[in-house]
Amino acid sequence: MPGKTLAELIRKREITSTKLVEMHIDRIVEVNPLVNAIVQTAFAKALDEAARIDELMKEETFDTDPKYSAENMPYLGVPITCKEIIFVKVFLMLLTLLIYQLN
């Protein structure tokens, strides 16, 4: 399902961010042993952030605050995976390409 569709489901409160993250984690745990695509995980952090988003959405001002609008935060609450060459705060970066180029 496309990310924008998932974000719409979260905003309509048809699914929580926490539930979506749990489903994402379950799929990673199921498939990764076969494809070995996920090098590092941050499951606990993802669940914490999802819970914070779910709590934020319970606030009265969430739907009217432009800061949280779909235009400003189109993928709020949607889990992602990314290649390890993308710099992400919680992960160690492997500089294999740089090391390779230096040798």
PDB file of C-alpha atoms in Angstrom:
ATOM      1  CA  MET A   1       0.000   0.000   0.000  1.00  0.00           C
ATOM      2  CA  PRO A   2       1.398   3.449  -0.877  1.00  0.00           C
ATOM      3  CA  GLY A   3       2.750   5.603   1.932  1.00  0.00           C
ATOM      4  CA  LYS A   4       0.259   8.406   1.248  1.00  0.00           C
ATOM      5  CA  THR A   5      -2.610   5.941   1.612  1.00  0.00           C
ATOM      6  CA  LEU A   6      -1.174   4.695   4.905  1.00  0.00           C
ATOM      7  CA  ALA A   7      -0.802   8.286   6.104  1.00  0.00           C
ATOM      8  CA  GLU A   8      -4.443   8.969   5.210  1.00  0.00           C
ATOM      9  CA  LEU A   9      -5.540   5.920   7.213  1.00  0.00           C
ATOM     10  CA  ILE A  10      -3.597   7.220  10.208  1.00  0.00           C
ATOM     11  CA  ARG A  11      -5.055  10.731   9.872  1.00  0.00           C
ATOM     12  CA  LYS A  12      -8.584   9.289   9.574  1.00  0.00           C
ATOM     13  CA  ARG A  13      -7.772   7.228  12.679  1.00  0.00           C
ATOM     14  CA  GLU A  14      -8.594   3.988  10.860  1.00  0.00           C
ATOM     15  CA  ILE A  15      -5.254   2.626  12.102  1.00  0.00           C
ATOM     16  CA  THR A  16      -2.767   3.895  14.663  1.00  0.00           C
ATOM     17  CA  SER A  17       0.818   4.637  13.882  1.00  0.00           C
ATOM     18  CA  THR A  18       1.779   2.100  16.560  1.00  0.00           C
ATOM     19  CA  LYS A  19      -0.230  -0.667  14.891  1.00  0.00           C
ATOM     20  CA  LEU A  20       1.260   0.180  11.500  1.00  0.00           C
ATOM     21  CA  VAL A  21       4.800   0.140  12.920  1.00  0.00           C
ATOM     22  CA  GLU A  22       4.101  -3.197  14.624  1.00  0.00           C
ATOM     23  CA  MET A  23       2.932  -4.630  11.284  1.00  0.00           C
ATOM     24  CA  HIS A  24       6.046  -3.228   9.583  1.00  0.00           C
ATOM     25  CA  ILE A  25       8.293  -4.819  12.217  1.00  0.00           C
ATOM     26  CA  ASP A  26       6.461  -8.157  11.970  1.00  0.00           C
ATOM     27  CA  ARG A  27       7.012  -8.196   8.209  1.00  0.00           C
ATOM     28  CA  ILE A  28      10.703  -7.371   8.588  1.00  0.00           C
ATOM     29  CA  VAL A  29      11.139 -10.158  11.149  1.00  0.00           C
ATOM     30  CA  GLU A  30       9.336 -12.577   8.824  1.00  0.00           C
ATOM     31  CA  VAL A  31      11.114 -11.717   5.565  1.00  0.00           C
ATOM     32  CA  ASN A  32      14.570 -10.487   6.505  1.00  0.00           C
ATOM     33  CA  PRO A  33      16.038 -13.932   7.290  1.00  0.00           C
ATOM     34  CA  LEU A  34      15.268 -14.852   3.670  1.00  0.00           C
ATOM     35  CA  VAL A  35      16.486 -11.687   1.944  1.00  0.00           C
ATOM     36  CA  ASN A  36      19.019 -10.301   4.433  1.00  0.00           C
ATOM     37  CA  ALA A  37      18.108  -6.718   3.487  1.00  0.00           C
ATOM     38  CA  ILE A  38      17.884  -5.062   6.908  1.00  0.00           C
ATOM     39  CA  VAL A  39      21.309  -4.434   8.407  1.00  0.00           C
ATOM     40  CA  GLN A  40      20.375  -2.413  11.502  1.00  0.00           C
ATOM     41  CA  THR A  41      17.058  -1.940  13.257  1.00  0.00           C
ATOM     42  CA  ALA A  42      15.591   0.610  15.619  1.00  0.00           C
ATOM     43  CA  PHE A  43      12.377  -1.184  16.508  1.00  0.00           C
ATOM     44  CA  ALA A  44      12.083   0.197  20.052  1.00  0.00           C
ATOM     45  CA  LYS A  45      12.692   3.766  18.866  1.00  0.00           C
ATOM     46  CA  ALA A  46      10.161   3.346  16.052  1.00  0.00           C
ATOM     47  CA  LEU A  47       7.544   2.087  18.506  1.00  0.00           C
ATOM     48  CA  ASP A  48       8.276   4.974  20.894  1.00  0.00           C
ATOM     49  CA  GLU A  49       7.914   7.531  18.112  1.00  0.00           C
ATOM     50  CA  ALA A  50       4.709   5.902  16.883  1.00  0.00           C
ATOM     51  CA  ALA A  51       3.249   6.029  20.395  1.00  0.00           C
ATOM     52  CA  ARG A  52       4.168   9.736  20.628  1.00  0.00           C
ATOM     53  CA  ILE A  53       2.410  10.404  17.323  1.00  0.00           C
ATOM     54  CA  ASP A  54      -0.672   8.495  18.481  1.00  0.00           C
ATOM     55  CA  GLU A  55      -0.755  10.606  21.661  1.00  0.00           C
ATOM     56  CA  LEU A  56      -0.235  13.804  19.673  1.00  0.00           C
ATOM     57  CA  MET A  57      -3.208  12.940  17.473  1.00  0.00           C
ATOM     58  CA  LYS A  58      -5.425  12.712  20.565  1.00  0.00           C
ATOM     59  CA  GLU A  59      -4.832  16.391  21.326  1.00  0.00           C
ATOM     60  CA  GLU A  60      -7.750  18.682  20.511  1.00  0.00           C
ATOM     61  CA  THR A  61      -5.635  20.975  18.366  1.00  0.00           C
ATOM     62  CA  PHE A  62      -4.046  18.261  16.197  1.00  0.00           C
ATOM     63  CA  ASP A  63      -6.548  18.460  13.331  1.00  0.00           C
ATOM     64  CA  THR A  64      -6.502  22.267  13.204  1.00  0.00           C
ATOM     65  CA  ASP A  65      -2.808  22.977  13.789  1.00  0.00           C
ATOM     66  CA  PRO A  66      -1.192  23.714  10.390  1.00  0.00           C
ATOM     67  CA  LYS A  67       2.129  22.430  11.730  1.00  0.00           C
ATOM     68  CA  TYR A  68       0.683  18.884  11.630  1.00  0.00           C
ATOM     69  CA  SER A  69      -1.231  19.235   8.370  1.00  0.00           C
ATOM     70  CA  ALA A  70      -0.955  16.632   5.638  1.00  0.00           C
ATOM     71  CA  GLU A  71       0.698  19.310   3.525  1.00  0.00           C
ATOM     72  CA  ASN A  72       3.448  19.949   6.086  1.00  0.00           C
ATOM     73  CA  MET A  73       3.836  16.381   7.368  1.00  0.00           C
ATOM     74  CA  PRO A  74       2.459  14.124   4.610  1.00  0.00           C
ATOM     75  CA  TYR A  75       3.896  10.886   6.015  1.00  0.00           C
ATOM     76  CA  LEU A  76       3.401  11.504   9.731  1.00  0.00           C
ATOM     77  CA  GLY A  77       3.264   8.147  11.514  1.00  0.00           C
ATOM     78  CA  VAL A  78       4.210   6.021   8.487  1.00  0.00           C
ATOM     79  CA  PRO A  79       7.159   3.678   9.117  1.00  0.00           C
ATOM     80  CA  ILE A  80      10.024   3.544   6.646  1.00  0.00           C
ATOM     81  CA  THR A  81      13.095   1.506   5.911  1.00  0.00           C
ATOM     82  CA  CYS A  82      16.066   2.975   4.116  1.00  0.00           C
ATOM     83  CA  LYS A  83      19.370   1.870   2.696  1.00  0.00           C
ATOM     84  CA  GLU A  84      22.261   1.998   5.117  1.00  0.00           C
ATOM     85  CA  ILE A  85      24.014   4.666   3.049  1.00  0.00           C
ATOM     86  CA  ILE A  86      21.336   7.152   4.113  1.00  0.00           C
ATOM     87  CA  PHE A  87      22.459   9.093   7.192  1.00  0.00           C
ATOM     88  CA  VAL A  88      20.040   8.432  10.051  1.00  0.00           C
ATOM     89  CA  LYS A  89      20.674   9.739  13.556  1.00  0.00           C
ATOM     90  CA  VAL A  90      20.335   6.424  15.439  1.00  0.00           C
ATOM     91  CA  PHE A  91      22.493   4.275  13.151  1.00  0.00           C
ATOM     92  CA  LEU A  92      26.185   3.718  12.713  1.00  0.00           C
ATOM     93  CA  MET A  93      27.257   4.434   9.181  1.00  0.00           C
ATOM     94  CA  LEU A  94      29.468   2.043   7.304  1.00  0.00           C
ATOM     95  CA  LEU A  95      31.845   3.956   5.116  1.00  0.00           C
ATOM     96  CA  THR A  96      32.739   1.043   2.925  1.00  0.00           C
ATOM     97  CA  LEU A  97      32.564   3.084  -0.251  1.00  0.00           C
ATOM     98  CA  LEU A  98      35.010   5.621   1.140  1.00  0.00           C
ATOM     99  CA  ILE A  99      37.349   2.910   2.398  1.00  0.00           C
ATOM    100  CA  TYR A 100      37.126   1.140  -0.954  1.00  0.00           C
ATOM    101  CA  GLN A 101      38.005   4.356  -2.790  1.00  0.00           C
ATOM    102  CA  LEU A 102      40.980   5.009  -0.520  1.00  0.00           C
ATOM    103  CA  ASN A 103      42.536   1.591  -1.166  1.00  0.00           C
TER     104      ASN A 103
END
